[in-house]
Short mmCIF file of C-alpha atoms and ligand atoms in Angstrom, two decimals:
data_model
loop_
_atom_site.label_atom_id
_atom_site.label_comp_id
_atom_site.label_asym_id
_atom_site.label_seq_id
_atom_site.Cartn_x
_atom_site.Cartn_y
_atom_site.Cartn_z
CA MET A 237 -161.13 57.73 -134.50
CA LYS A 238 -158.64 57.77 -137.35
CA LYS A 239 -156.82 54.45 -137.51
CA ASP A 240 -153.12 53.93 -138.21
CA LYS A 241 -152.33 51.97 -141.33
CA LEU A 242 -150.84 48.50 -141.29
CA THR A 243 -147.52 48.65 -143.17
CA THR A 244 -144.59 46.54 -144.24
CA ALA A 245 -141.26 47.12 -142.47
CA SER A 246 -140.36 49.47 -145.33
CA GLY A 247 -143.52 51.49 -144.69
CA ARG A 248 -145.86 50.44 -147.50
CA PRO A 249 -149.50 50.24 -146.35
CA TYR A 250 -151.10 46.92 -147.40
CA ALA A 251 -154.52 45.36 -147.52
CA TYR A 252 -154.42 41.71 -146.45
CA HIS A 253 -152.62 40.56 -143.31
CA GLU A 254 -154.03 37.09 -142.81
CA ASP A 255 -154.68 35.64 -146.25
CA SER A 256 -151.81 34.71 -148.55
CA LEU A 257 -151.88 35.68 -152.20
CA THR A 258 -152.92 32.55 -154.10
CA ALA A 259 -153.63 31.39 -157.63
CA GLY A 260 -157.38 31.01 -157.27
CA PRO A 261 -159.16 30.58 -153.90
CA ARG A 262 -157.68 27.09 -153.34
CA GLY A 263 -154.53 27.45 -155.39
CA PRO A 264 -150.85 27.51 -154.37
CA VAL A 265 -149.26 30.58 -152.84
CA LEU A 266 -147.54 33.03 -155.16
CA LEU A 267 -143.88 33.91 -154.69
CA GLN A 268 -144.71 37.57 -155.09
CA ASP A 269 -146.48 37.65 -151.69
CA TYR A 270 -143.45 39.27 -150.12
CA ILE A 271 -145.52 40.33 -147.10
CA LEU A 272 -145.89 36.65 -146.21
CA HIS A 273 -142.12 36.22 -146.68
CA GLU A 274 -141.33 39.28 -144.61
CA LYS A 275 -143.54 38.10 -141.74
CA MET A 276 -142.06 34.61 -141.70
CA ALA A 277 -138.47 35.68 -142.28
CA HIS A 278 -138.56 38.20 -139.45
CA PHE A 279 -140.20 35.70 -137.13
CA ASN A 280 -137.40 33.23 -137.89
CA ARG A 281 -134.92 35.82 -136.66
CA GLU A 282 -136.66 36.90 -133.45
CA ARG A 283 -134.25 35.15 -131.10
CA ILE A 284 -130.80 36.51 -130.38
CA PRO A 285 -128.13 34.41 -128.66
CA GLU A 286 -129.15 33.67 -125.10
CA ARG A 287 -126.75 34.94 -122.45
CA VAL A 288 -124.53 31.98 -121.47
CA VAL A 289 -125.00 33.04 -117.85
CA HIS A 290 -127.71 35.25 -116.32
CA ALA A 291 -130.13 34.36 -119.14
CA LYS A 292 -133.34 34.73 -117.09
CA GLY A 293 -133.75 38.29 -115.92
CA SER A 294 -135.97 41.22 -115.02
CA GLY A 295 -135.20 44.92 -115.21
CA ALA A 296 -136.43 48.37 -114.32
CA TYR A 297 -135.45 52.02 -114.54
CA GLY A 298 -134.91 54.19 -111.50
CA THR A 299 -132.92 56.88 -109.77
CA PHE A 300 -129.87 57.01 -107.56
CA THR A 301 -129.79 59.87 -105.03
CA VAL A 302 -126.71 60.92 -103.06
CA THR A 303 -127.44 61.28 -99.33
CA HIS A 304 -123.90 61.51 -97.91
CA ASP A 305 -120.71 63.21 -98.96
CA ILE A 306 -117.99 60.83 -100.20
CA THR A 307 -116.01 63.38 -102.22
CA GLN A 308 -112.98 62.72 -100.01
CA TYR A 309 -112.77 59.34 -101.81
CA THR A 310 -113.99 60.05 -105.33
CA LYS A 311 -114.29 62.82 -107.87
CA ALA A 312 -116.91 60.83 -109.83
CA LYS A 313 -119.46 63.44 -110.82
CA LEU A 314 -122.46 61.34 -109.82
CA PHE A 315 -121.31 61.59 -106.19
CA ASN A 316 -120.28 65.26 -106.20
CA GLU A 317 -123.26 66.76 -104.35
CA ILE A 318 -125.72 65.66 -101.69
CA GLY A 319 -129.17 65.40 -103.28
CA LYS A 320 -127.77 64.77 -106.78
CA GLN A 321 -129.85 62.31 -108.80
CA THR A 322 -128.62 59.97 -111.52
CA PRO A 323 -130.90 57.87 -113.74
CA VAL A 324 -130.22 54.12 -113.64
CA PHE A 325 -131.28 50.84 -115.18
CA LEU A 326 -131.03 47.68 -113.08
CA ARG A 327 -131.23 44.11 -114.37
CA PHE A 328 -131.71 41.24 -111.93
CA SER A 329 -131.24 37.63 -112.96
CA THR A 330 -130.61 34.09 -111.93
CA VAL A 331 -127.28 32.67 -113.13
CA GLY A 332 -127.33 29.06 -114.30
CA GLY A 333 -130.81 28.60 -115.77
CA GLU A 334 -131.94 29.12 -119.33
CA LYS A 335 -134.16 32.03 -120.35
CA GLY A 336 -137.29 29.98 -119.60
CA SER A 337 -136.12 28.62 -116.24
CA ALA A 338 -137.78 29.25 -112.88
CA ASP A 339 -137.07 32.39 -110.86
CA THR A 340 -136.88 30.53 -107.55
CA GLU A 341 -133.96 28.19 -108.28
CA ARG A 342 -131.20 28.02 -105.67
CA ASP A 343 -128.65 30.23 -107.39
CA PRO A 344 -126.94 33.57 -106.86
CA ARG A 345 -128.89 36.49 -108.31
CA GLY A 346 -127.35 39.01 -110.69
CA PHE A 347 -127.58 42.67 -109.65
CA ALA A 348 -126.36 44.64 -112.69
CA LEU A 349 -126.69 48.38 -112.46
CA LYS A 350 -126.11 51.00 -115.14
CA PHE A 351 -125.71 54.62 -114.00
CA TYR A 352 -126.27 57.12 -116.85
CA THR A 353 -123.84 59.81 -115.69
CA GLU A 354 -122.71 63.10 -117.22
CA ASP A 355 -119.29 61.49 -117.67
CA GLY A 356 -120.53 58.40 -119.52
CA ASN A 357 -122.14 55.20 -118.27
CA TRP A 358 -120.90 53.38 -115.20
CA ASP A 359 -121.88 49.71 -114.94
CA LEU A 360 -121.61 48.02 -111.56
CA VAL A 361 -122.20 44.41 -112.53
CA GLY A 362 -122.58 42.48 -109.29
CA ASN A 363 -124.59 39.81 -107.55
CA ASN A 364 -126.68 39.43 -104.41
CA THR A 365 -123.64 37.95 -102.67
CA PRO A 366 -120.46 39.72 -101.59
CA VAL A 367 -118.20 36.90 -102.83
CA PHE A 368 -117.90 34.51 -105.78
CA PHE A 369 -117.17 30.80 -106.35
CA ILE A 370 -113.76 31.30 -107.97
CA LYS A 371 -111.08 33.93 -107.74
CA ASP A 372 -109.54 33.58 -111.19
CA ALA A 373 -111.46 34.08 -114.45
CA LYS A 374 -109.48 31.23 -116.03
CA LYS A 375 -111.72 28.86 -114.08
CA PHE A 376 -114.96 30.52 -115.15
CA SER A 377 -116.00 28.37 -118.12
CA ASP A 378 -115.20 25.16 -116.21
CA PHE A 379 -117.23 26.32 -113.25
CA ILE A 380 -120.21 27.44 -115.33
CA HIS A 381 -120.27 24.15 -117.26
CA THR A 382 -120.96 22.41 -113.93
CA GLN A 383 -123.97 24.69 -113.33
CA LYS A 384 -125.45 23.91 -116.74
CA ARG A 385 -126.50 20.60 -118.26
CA GLU A 386 -124.47 17.39 -118.26
CA PRO A 387 -123.24 16.75 -121.83
CA ARG A 388 -124.66 13.25 -122.22
CA THR A 389 -127.93 13.30 -120.29
CA ASN A 390 -128.73 16.99 -120.88
CA LEU A 391 -129.79 17.08 -117.22
CA LYS A 392 -128.64 19.28 -114.38
CA SER A 393 -126.18 17.27 -112.32
CA ALA A 394 -125.49 17.57 -108.58
CA THR A 395 -122.52 15.27 -109.20
CA MET A 396 -120.80 17.76 -111.54
CA VAL A 397 -121.60 20.65 -109.21
CA TRP A 398 -120.24 19.09 -106.02
CA ASP A 399 -117.33 17.43 -107.82
CA PHE A 400 -116.12 20.88 -108.92
CA TRP A 401 -116.81 22.58 -105.58
CA SER A 402 -115.12 19.82 -103.61
CA LEU A 403 -112.03 20.04 -105.85
CA ASN A 404 -111.99 23.82 -105.61
CA PRO A 405 -112.18 24.72 -101.91
CA GLU A 406 -112.09 28.47 -102.62
CA SER A 407 -115.78 28.04 -103.63
CA LEU A 408 -116.78 27.18 -100.07
CA HIS A 409 -117.63 30.71 -98.95
CA GLN A 410 -120.03 31.33 -101.83
CA VAL A 411 -121.44 27.80 -101.49
CA MET A 412 -122.08 28.45 -97.80
CA ILE A 413 -124.05 31.62 -98.61
CA LEU A 414 -125.89 29.84 -101.42
CA MET A 415 -126.97 27.03 -99.11
CA THR A 416 -128.51 29.42 -96.58
CA ASP A 417 -132.01 30.59 -97.42
CA ARG A 418 -130.43 33.64 -99.12
CA GLY A 419 -129.83 31.18 -101.99
CA THR A 420 -133.59 31.31 -102.65
CA PRO A 421 -134.57 34.97 -102.15
CA TYR A 422 -138.23 36.02 -102.12
CA GLY A 423 -138.05 37.74 -105.51
CA TYR A 424 -135.61 40.54 -106.24
CA ARG A 425 -136.86 43.27 -103.91
CA HIS A 426 -135.91 41.58 -100.65
CA MET A 427 -132.24 40.86 -101.26
CA ASN A 428 -129.04 42.89 -101.01
CA GLY A 429 -126.82 43.69 -103.97
CA TYR A 430 -123.03 43.80 -103.93
CA GLY A 431 -120.40 45.03 -106.37
CA SER A 432 -118.60 41.88 -105.10
CA HIS A 433 -115.18 42.82 -106.52
CA THR A 434 -112.87 45.38 -105.05
CA PHE A 435 -112.86 48.56 -107.15
CA SER A 436 -110.98 51.79 -106.70
CA MET A 437 -112.09 55.36 -106.20
CA ILE A 438 -109.95 58.34 -107.12
CA ASN A 439 -110.44 61.76 -105.59
CA LYS A 440 -109.67 65.29 -106.83
CA GLU A 441 -106.14 65.08 -105.40
CA ASN A 442 -105.66 61.99 -107.56
CA GLU A 443 -105.41 59.74 -104.47
CA ARG A 444 -106.62 56.16 -104.88
CA PHE A 445 -108.75 54.26 -102.38
CA PHE A 446 -110.00 50.71 -102.71
CA VAL A 447 -113.73 50.12 -102.19
CA LYS A 448 -116.43 47.50 -101.94
CA PHE A 449 -120.04 48.41 -102.82
CA HIS A 450 -123.03 47.18 -100.78
CA PHE A 451 -126.69 47.81 -101.63
CA LYS A 452 -128.79 46.94 -98.59
CA THR A 453 -132.45 46.27 -99.32
CA ALA A 454 -134.82 48.75 -97.65
CA GLN A 455 -137.62 46.17 -97.99
CA GLY A 456 -135.85 43.87 -95.51
CA ILE A 457 -134.31 40.48 -96.25
CA LYS A 458 -136.95 37.87 -97.05
CA ASN A 459 -136.26 34.40 -98.39
CA PHE A 460 -138.06 31.25 -99.38
CA THR A 461 -137.11 28.10 -97.52
CA GLY A 462 -135.90 25.36 -99.85
CA LYS A 463 -139.34 23.75 -99.73
CA GLU A 464 -141.21 26.99 -100.40
CA ALA A 465 -138.92 27.76 -103.35
CA ASP A 466 -139.70 24.34 -104.84
CA GLN A 467 -143.41 24.95 -104.37
CA MET A 468 -143.22 28.38 -105.98
CA ARG A 469 -141.38 26.86 -108.95
CA ALA A 470 -144.49 24.74 -109.57
CA GLU A 471 -146.93 27.59 -108.90
CA ASP A 472 -145.29 30.50 -110.70
CA MET A 473 -142.03 30.08 -112.61
CA ASP A 474 -141.89 33.85 -113.07
CA PHE A 475 -142.48 34.84 -109.47
CA ALA A 476 -139.63 37.37 -109.28
CA GLN A 477 -140.53 39.06 -112.58
CA ARG A 478 -144.19 39.33 -111.51
CA ASP A 479 -143.32 40.60 -108.03
CA LEU A 480 -140.99 43.31 -109.34
CA TYR A 481 -143.24 44.40 -112.21
CA GLU A 482 -146.44 44.52 -110.16
CA ASN A 483 -144.92 46.42 -107.26
CA ILE A 484 -143.47 49.07 -109.55
CA GLU A 485 -146.81 49.35 -111.40
CA LYS A 486 -148.57 49.88 -108.06
CA GLY A 487 -146.14 52.68 -107.14
CA ASN A 488 -144.56 50.55 -104.41
CA PHE A 489 -141.03 51.43 -105.53
CA PRO A 490 -138.27 49.21 -104.13
CA LYS A 491 -135.21 50.91 -102.62
CA TRP A 492 -131.69 49.99 -101.62
CA ASN A 493 -129.24 51.93 -99.44
CA LEU A 494 -125.79 52.15 -101.02
CA LYS A 495 -122.86 51.86 -98.62
CA ILE A 496 -119.15 51.45 -99.27
CA GLN A 497 -116.20 49.97 -97.43
CA VAL A 498 -112.90 51.73 -97.99
CA MET A 499 -109.23 50.66 -97.75
CA THR A 500 -106.31 53.00 -98.26
CA GLU A 501 -103.38 51.89 -100.41
CA GLN A 502 -101.36 51.51 -97.21
CA GLU A 503 -104.04 49.29 -95.63
CA VAL A 504 -104.01 47.14 -98.76
CA LYS A 505 -100.27 46.57 -98.31
CA ASN A 506 -100.76 45.49 -94.69
CA ALA A 507 -103.91 43.40 -95.13
CA VAL A 508 -103.46 39.78 -94.02
CA VAL A 509 -106.14 38.43 -96.35
CA ASN A 510 -105.74 39.39 -100.00
CA PRO A 511 -108.16 42.34 -100.41
CA PHE A 512 -108.45 41.59 -104.15
CA ASP A 513 -109.64 38.02 -103.65
CA VAL A 514 -113.34 37.92 -104.58
CA THR A 515 -113.90 34.78 -102.48
CA LYS A 516 -113.34 36.87 -99.32
CA VAL A 517 -115.19 39.74 -97.65
CA TRP A 518 -113.71 42.66 -95.76
CA PRO A 519 -114.88 42.29 -92.14
CA HIS A 520 -117.22 45.12 -91.17
CA LYS A 521 -115.51 45.74 -87.86
CA ASP A 522 -112.23 46.53 -89.64
CA TYR A 523 -113.78 48.29 -92.64
CA PRO A 524 -117.12 49.76 -91.51
CA LEU A 525 -119.92 50.52 -93.94
CA ILE A 526 -120.08 54.18 -95.00
CA ASP A 527 -123.43 55.61 -96.15
CA VAL A 528 -123.58 56.96 -99.70
CA GLY A 529 -127.10 57.16 -101.12
CA VAL A 530 -130.40 55.57 -102.07
CA LEU A 531 -131.28 53.61 -105.17
CA GLU A 532 -134.96 53.50 -106.15
CA LEU A 533 -136.58 51.58 -109.00
CA ASN A 534 -139.64 53.46 -110.22
CA LYS A 535 -140.36 52.68 -113.88
CA ASN A 536 -141.05 49.46 -115.72
CA PRO A 537 -139.65 49.26 -119.24
CA GLU A 538 -142.26 49.75 -121.99
CA ASN A 539 -140.91 46.74 -123.83
CA TYR A 540 -139.06 43.80 -122.30
CA PHE A 541 -136.96 42.81 -125.30
CA GLN A 542 -135.98 46.34 -126.20
CA ASP A 543 -134.73 47.30 -122.75
CA VAL A 544 -134.14 44.20 -120.63
CA GLU A 545 -133.00 41.65 -123.19
CA GLN A 546 -130.85 44.20 -125.03
CA ALA A 547 -129.41 45.75 -121.88
CA ALA A 548 -125.65 45.17 -122.08
CA PHE A 549 -123.59 45.54 -118.93
CA SER A 550 -119.83 45.40 -118.66
CA PRO A 551 -117.47 46.04 -115.74
CA ALA A 552 -115.29 47.75 -118.36
CA HIS A 553 -117.70 50.69 -118.27
CA ILE A 554 -116.30 52.94 -115.56
CA VAL A 555 -116.30 56.70 -115.17
CA ASP A 556 -113.75 59.26 -114.05
CA GLY A 557 -113.25 58.84 -110.29
CA ILE A 558 -113.97 55.07 -110.34
CA GLY A 559 -111.27 52.54 -111.24
CA PHE A 560 -110.48 48.85 -111.33
CA SER A 561 -108.44 46.76 -108.91
CA PRO A 562 -106.06 43.85 -109.48
CA ASP A 563 -108.83 41.36 -108.57
CA LYS A 564 -108.12 38.55 -111.09
CA MET A 565 -111.78 37.73 -111.55
CA LEU A 566 -112.62 41.38 -112.25
CA GLN A 567 -109.74 41.63 -114.71
CA GLY A 568 -111.13 38.67 -116.67
CA ARG A 569 -114.65 40.10 -116.65
CA ILE A 570 -113.48 43.48 -117.96
CA LEU A 571 -112.61 41.74 -121.24
CA SER A 572 -115.20 39.05 -121.27
CA TYR A 573 -118.41 41.02 -120.70
CA SER A 574 -117.95 43.50 -123.54
CA ASP A 575 -116.93 40.58 -125.75
CA ALA A 576 -120.12 38.69 -124.83
CA GLN A 577 -122.25 41.75 -125.66
CA ARG A 578 -120.58 42.15 -129.06
CA TYR A 579 -121.38 38.51 -129.80
CA ARG A 580 -124.98 38.83 -128.57
CA LEU A 581 -125.90 42.24 -129.96
CA GLY A 582 -123.18 43.22 -132.41
CA ALA A 583 -120.22 45.59 -132.41
CA ASN A 584 -122.47 48.64 -132.08
CA TYR A 585 -124.41 47.40 -129.04
CA GLU A 586 -123.70 50.63 -127.13
CA GLN A 587 -125.97 52.51 -129.56
CA ILE A 588 -129.10 50.60 -128.48
CA PRO A 589 -131.13 53.15 -126.47
CA VAL A 590 -130.96 51.33 -123.10
CA ASN A 591 -127.15 51.20 -123.43
CA ARG A 592 -126.54 54.68 -124.79
CA CYS A 593 -125.37 57.42 -122.47
CA PRO A 594 -127.88 60.26 -122.92
CA PHE A 595 -125.56 62.93 -121.53
CA MET A 596 -122.33 62.53 -123.49
CA ALA A 597 -121.46 63.03 -127.15
CA ILE A 598 -119.61 59.88 -128.22
CA ASN A 599 -116.39 60.89 -129.99
CA ASN A 600 -114.00 58.28 -131.29
CA TYR A 601 -112.69 56.76 -134.50
CA GLN A 602 -114.68 53.52 -134.42
CA ARG A 603 -116.73 53.29 -137.61
CA ASP A 604 -119.10 51.01 -139.50
CA GLY A 605 -120.14 47.54 -138.36
CA LEU A 606 -123.56 45.89 -138.28
CA MET A 607 -126.47 48.13 -137.29
CA ARG A 608 -124.55 51.39 -137.13
CA ILE A 609 -127.34 53.89 -136.52
CA ASP A 610 -125.80 56.96 -134.91
CA GLY A 611 -124.62 58.78 -138.03
CA ASN A 612 -121.33 56.86 -138.06
CA GLY A 613 -119.25 59.98 -137.45
CA GLY A 614 -120.77 61.70 -140.50
CA SER A 615 -118.19 63.50 -142.60
CA LYS A 616 -115.70 63.76 -139.74
CA PRO A 617 -112.28 62.11 -140.09
CA ASN A 618 -112.03 58.43 -139.16
CA TYR A 619 -108.38 58.53 -138.09
CA TYR A 620 -106.24 60.13 -135.40
CA PRO A 621 -104.18 62.29 -135.38
CA ASN A 622 -105.75 64.51 -138.03
CA SER A 623 -105.80 68.19 -138.99
CA PHE A 624 -109.57 68.52 -139.27
CA ASP A 625 -111.53 67.77 -136.14
CA ASN A 626 -111.22 69.26 -132.69
CA ILE A 627 -111.10 66.17 -130.50
CA GLU A 628 -108.47 65.77 -127.80
CA ALA A 629 -107.42 62.99 -125.44
CA ASP A 630 -107.71 64.96 -122.19
CA GLN A 631 -104.84 64.26 -119.78
CA ASN A 632 -107.02 65.38 -116.86
CA TYR A 633 -108.67 61.97 -117.09
CA ALA A 634 -105.42 60.08 -116.50
CA GLU A 635 -105.55 57.71 -113.52
CA PRO A 636 -102.89 57.87 -110.81
CA ALA A 637 -100.13 55.27 -110.97
CA PHE A 638 -100.65 52.08 -109.02
CA GLU A 639 -97.71 50.10 -107.68
CA ILE A 640 -97.74 46.35 -108.38
CA GLU A 641 -95.39 43.38 -108.09
CA SER A 642 -93.49 43.14 -111.34
CA THR A 643 -92.66 39.47 -111.73
CA ILE A 644 -94.38 37.47 -114.45
CA ALA A 645 -94.55 33.73 -113.98
CA ASP A 646 -96.52 30.84 -115.40
CA HIS A 647 -97.60 29.94 -111.93
CA PHE A 648 -97.56 31.72 -108.58
CA ASP A 649 -98.15 29.91 -105.33
CA ARG A 650 -101.90 30.30 -105.01
CA ASN A 651 -101.69 28.77 -101.57
CA ALA A 652 -99.28 31.34 -100.20
CA GLU A 653 -100.04 32.92 -96.84
CA GLY A 654 -103.08 35.19 -97.00
CA GLU A 655 -104.45 33.31 -100.02
CA ASN A 656 -105.39 29.87 -98.81
CA ASP A 657 -107.75 30.23 -95.87
CA HIS A 658 -110.96 29.20 -97.57
CA PHE A 659 -112.61 28.15 -94.33
CA SER A 660 -112.62 30.89 -91.65
CA GLN A 661 -115.06 33.25 -93.35
CA PRO A 662 -117.65 30.61 -94.29
CA GLY A 663 -117.33 29.30 -90.73
CA ASN A 664 -117.88 32.82 -89.34
CA LEU A 665 -121.01 33.09 -91.42
CA TYR A 666 -122.38 29.76 -90.21
CA ARG A 667 -121.74 30.75 -86.59
CA LEU A 668 -123.62 34.04 -86.91
CA LEU A 669 -126.78 32.40 -88.31
CA SER A 670 -129.85 31.98 -86.07
CA GLN A 671 -130.64 28.43 -84.95
CA GLN A 672 -133.47 28.24 -87.51
CA ASP A 673 -131.19 29.51 -90.32
CA LYS A 674 -128.55 26.96 -89.34
CA GLU A 675 -131.10 24.14 -89.49
CA ASN A 676 -132.42 25.29 -92.88
CA THR A 677 -128.88 25.61 -94.23
CA ILE A 678 -127.92 22.12 -93.08
CA SER A 679 -131.06 20.68 -94.60
CA ASN A 680 -130.43 22.53 -97.90
CA ILE A 681 -126.87 21.17 -98.02
CA ILE A 682 -127.95 17.61 -97.24
CA ASN A 683 -130.73 17.69 -99.86
CA SER A 684 -128.34 19.01 -102.47
CA MET A 685 -125.44 16.65 -101.68
CA ASN A 686 -127.77 13.66 -101.49
CA ALA A 687 -128.40 14.07 -105.20
CA ILE A 688 -124.73 13.26 -105.99
CA ASP A 689 -124.77 9.89 -107.73
CA GLY A 690 -122.61 7.41 -109.61
CA GLU A 691 -119.37 5.65 -108.84
CA LYS A 692 -117.66 8.76 -107.44
CA ARG A 693 -120.46 9.62 -104.98
CA GLU A 694 -118.60 8.64 -101.83
CA GLU A 695 -115.30 10.19 -102.94
CA ILE A 696 -116.97 13.54 -103.72
CA ILE A 697 -119.03 13.56 -100.52
CA LEU A 698 -116.00 12.82 -98.33
CA ARG A 699 -113.89 15.47 -100.03
CA GLN A 700 -116.61 18.10 -99.58
CA LEU A 701 -117.27 16.98 -96.01
CA CYS A 702 -113.65 17.81 -95.17
CA HIS A 703 -114.30 21.39 -96.26
CA TRP A 704 -117.45 21.67 -94.14
CA PHE A 705 -115.55 20.33 -91.13
CA ARG A 706 -112.76 22.83 -91.66
CA ALA A 707 -115.31 25.66 -91.74
CA ASP A 708 -117.11 24.50 -88.60
CA THR A 709 -116.98 21.16 -86.78
CA GLU A 710 -120.61 21.27 -85.67
CA LEU A 711 -121.69 21.98 -89.25
CA GLY A 712 -119.59 19.06 -90.53
CA MET A 713 -121.09 16.70 -87.93
CA HIS A 714 -124.67 17.61 -88.87
CA ILE A 715 -124.01 17.18 -92.59
CA ALA A 716 -122.22 13.85 -92.07
CA LYS A 717 -125.16 12.60 -89.98
CA GLY A 718 -127.69 13.75 -92.56
CA LEU A 719 -125.78 11.95 -95.31
CA ASN A 720 -125.37 8.78 -93.19
CA ILE A 721 -121.59 8.98 -93.23
CA ASP A 722 -119.85 7.13 -90.40
CA ILE A 723 -117.12 9.68 -89.78
CA SER A 724 -115.13 7.39 -87.47
CA LYS A 725 -114.52 5.19 -90.53
CA HIS A 726 -113.14 8.02 -92.65
CA PHE A 727 -111.78 10.79 -90.42
CA ASN A 728 -109.30 10.75 -87.60
CA MET A 729 -111.57 12.60 -85.12
P1 LIG B 994 -120.80 41.11 -89.43
O1 LIG B 994 -121.52 40.45 -88.30
O2 LIG B 994 -120.43 42.54 -89.31
O3 LIG B 994 -121.64 40.98 -90.78
C1 LIG B 994 -122.34 39.84 -91.08
C2 LIG B 994 -122.91 40.02 -92.45
O4 LIG B 994 -123.50 38.80 -92.82
C3 LIG B 994 -123.99 41.07 -92.58
O5 LIG B 994 -123.64 41.89 -93.66
C4 LIG B 994 -125.27 40.30 -92.92
O6 LIG B 994 -126.02 40.95 -93.90
C5 LIG B 994 -124.65 39.09 -93.56
N1 LIG B 994 -125.47 37.88 -93.52
C6 LIG B 994 -126.29 37.42 -92.57
N2 LIG B 994 -126.81 36.25 -92.97
C7 LIG B 994 -126.30 35.99 -94.19
C8 LIG B 994 -126.47 34.94 -95.11
N3 LIG B 994 -127.25 33.91 -94.85
N4 LIG B 994 -125.79 35.01 -96.27
C9 LIG B 994 -124.97 36.03 -96.55
N5 LIG B 994 -124.78 37.06 -95.70
C10 LIG B 994 -125.44 37.02 -94.55
O7 LIG B 994 -119.54 40.19 -89.71
P2 LIG B 994 -118.27 40.25 -90.69
O8 LIG B 994 -118.16 41.47 -91.51
O9 LIG B 994 -117.10 39.89 -89.87
O10 LIG B 994 -118.58 39.01 -91.62
C11 LIG B 994 -118.85 37.73 -91.07
C12 LIG B 994 -119.35 36.87 -92.19
O11 LIG B 994 -120.55 37.45 -92.70
C13 LIG B 994 -118.38 36.82 -93.38
O12 LIG B 994 -117.44 35.82 -93.23
C14 LIG B 994 -119.30 36.62 -94.52
O13 LIG B 994 -119.53 35.24 -94.71
C15 LIG B 994 -120.61 37.26 -94.10
N6 LIG B 994 -120.81 38.54 -94.78
C16 LIG B 994 -119.92 39.57 -94.62
C17 LIG B 994 -120.04 40.71 -95.37
C18 LIG B 994 -119.00 41.76 -95.31
O14 LIG B 994 -118.93 42.55 -96.27
N7 LIG B 994 -118.21 41.86 -94.25
C19 LIG B 994 -121.16 40.89 -96.30
C20 LIG B 994 -122.10 39.79 -96.31
C21 LIG B 994 -121.88 38.67 -95.60
P3 LIG B 994 -127.29 41.88 -93.53
O15 LIG B 994 -126.76 42.93 -92.61
O16 LIG B 994 -127.76 42.44 -94.80
O17 LIG B 994 -128.29 40.98 -92.88
#
């Protein structure tokens, strides 16, 4: 069989790959061995900046198929016909760990989905939980620092984690979910995905609806207990990557059923709980799940770095018929995610194949920048307006107006009515768990809080205990007992 030739990056075939060019068989290496330089210099540049969050991940290609008609809510083309299929790429991840960390850590899981639609790419960048730890992006860097390593010891620190959570009671709902066994899912196939934020949908009549997205696993929920997750960390750090990859290779394609919850603009005005607060869910009985379609993952990437590491998701990527909401956390992420991708991959990151929309010609006046590889607009004008090209800003894509409060202030009362009940929903969740799930959750909380150390241990534990009690008295009692806290000494019961 004819063999391909070994070449330099510039395409020159060469003869010796392993031996350096030397002066005599034992002599020093000559500077002119540029192949040696090229190999070493490229190797030195193999790493790109690690994602600050969601560094450890797995991804796969697949298809989204519409099974139900939701055109009364949205004109987005990907939903315009039952049976319509849209190619997707999905990246799962843990959140706090580094790129080499274990897949089974107790942590939310990222669920970032890119739909390649005929109207451009739509990224739904969510998690496996319907809520988040904070409701304002201004707290994000503080929160994430507590999930990373302590500055002095370079160790993970339960003290930092619980100090922040106890001082920030809006975290309780997400912490409650995290402490159930859903905090250690059995790989990525057996967990739900959620858009988490409230988004909007806009229909052909230009009416706006607010929506939440839910992807329910068709494989069934399956979790590790805390102990099993610890064991798996020792056995196989890459359990979730292996499980996803091997199942797709075998043709056992994982699926999720997409459902939405919908609120009209009028319902938003009358809602008691702020519908744009990402620390709260919309109760199913008030806002029932509506079937939309099926997501299937059916193709492993040919190359991990090319497709998974370079995949760049941003909530800023929406399509006609899908819009944002005033959710403060979403608003922060709209800016921050694209910014993070520009830092990680460069200003032209959208030209990398996994990020490029295959169905749309990209027409704008952005030019140049590192790694521009799409022709850079060729000889077309690089300014607007101009008398030469034939590109228009099409008013048909204008979004309908959205009424908001118009006062700007340095500080609004974040504890106003409808904003400050951080306890009912986590309590509801605890009460709906099976007895076994309750016991596992309590044990997970006790194990985690027991690791709080140092001079502030008691102060942090008591502050957090208050939150648990406010969610559910029985839950608080169990945790206090497990932590050996004499509640009669501290609380007026
Ligand atoms: P429902 O009884 O209608 O829904 C309960 C929801 O809880 C189901 O979606 C179920 O998911 C989910 N669930 C069960 N166990 C866990 C767990 N350990 N971690 C996270 N979710 C879990 O009640 P409500 O809609 O009134 O919600 C009650 C509570 O359920 C909420 O306060 C919230 O904590 C939680 N929840 C609510 C969701 C919502 O969108 N309304 C979504 C997810 C959780 P599944 O059906 O997949 O098993």
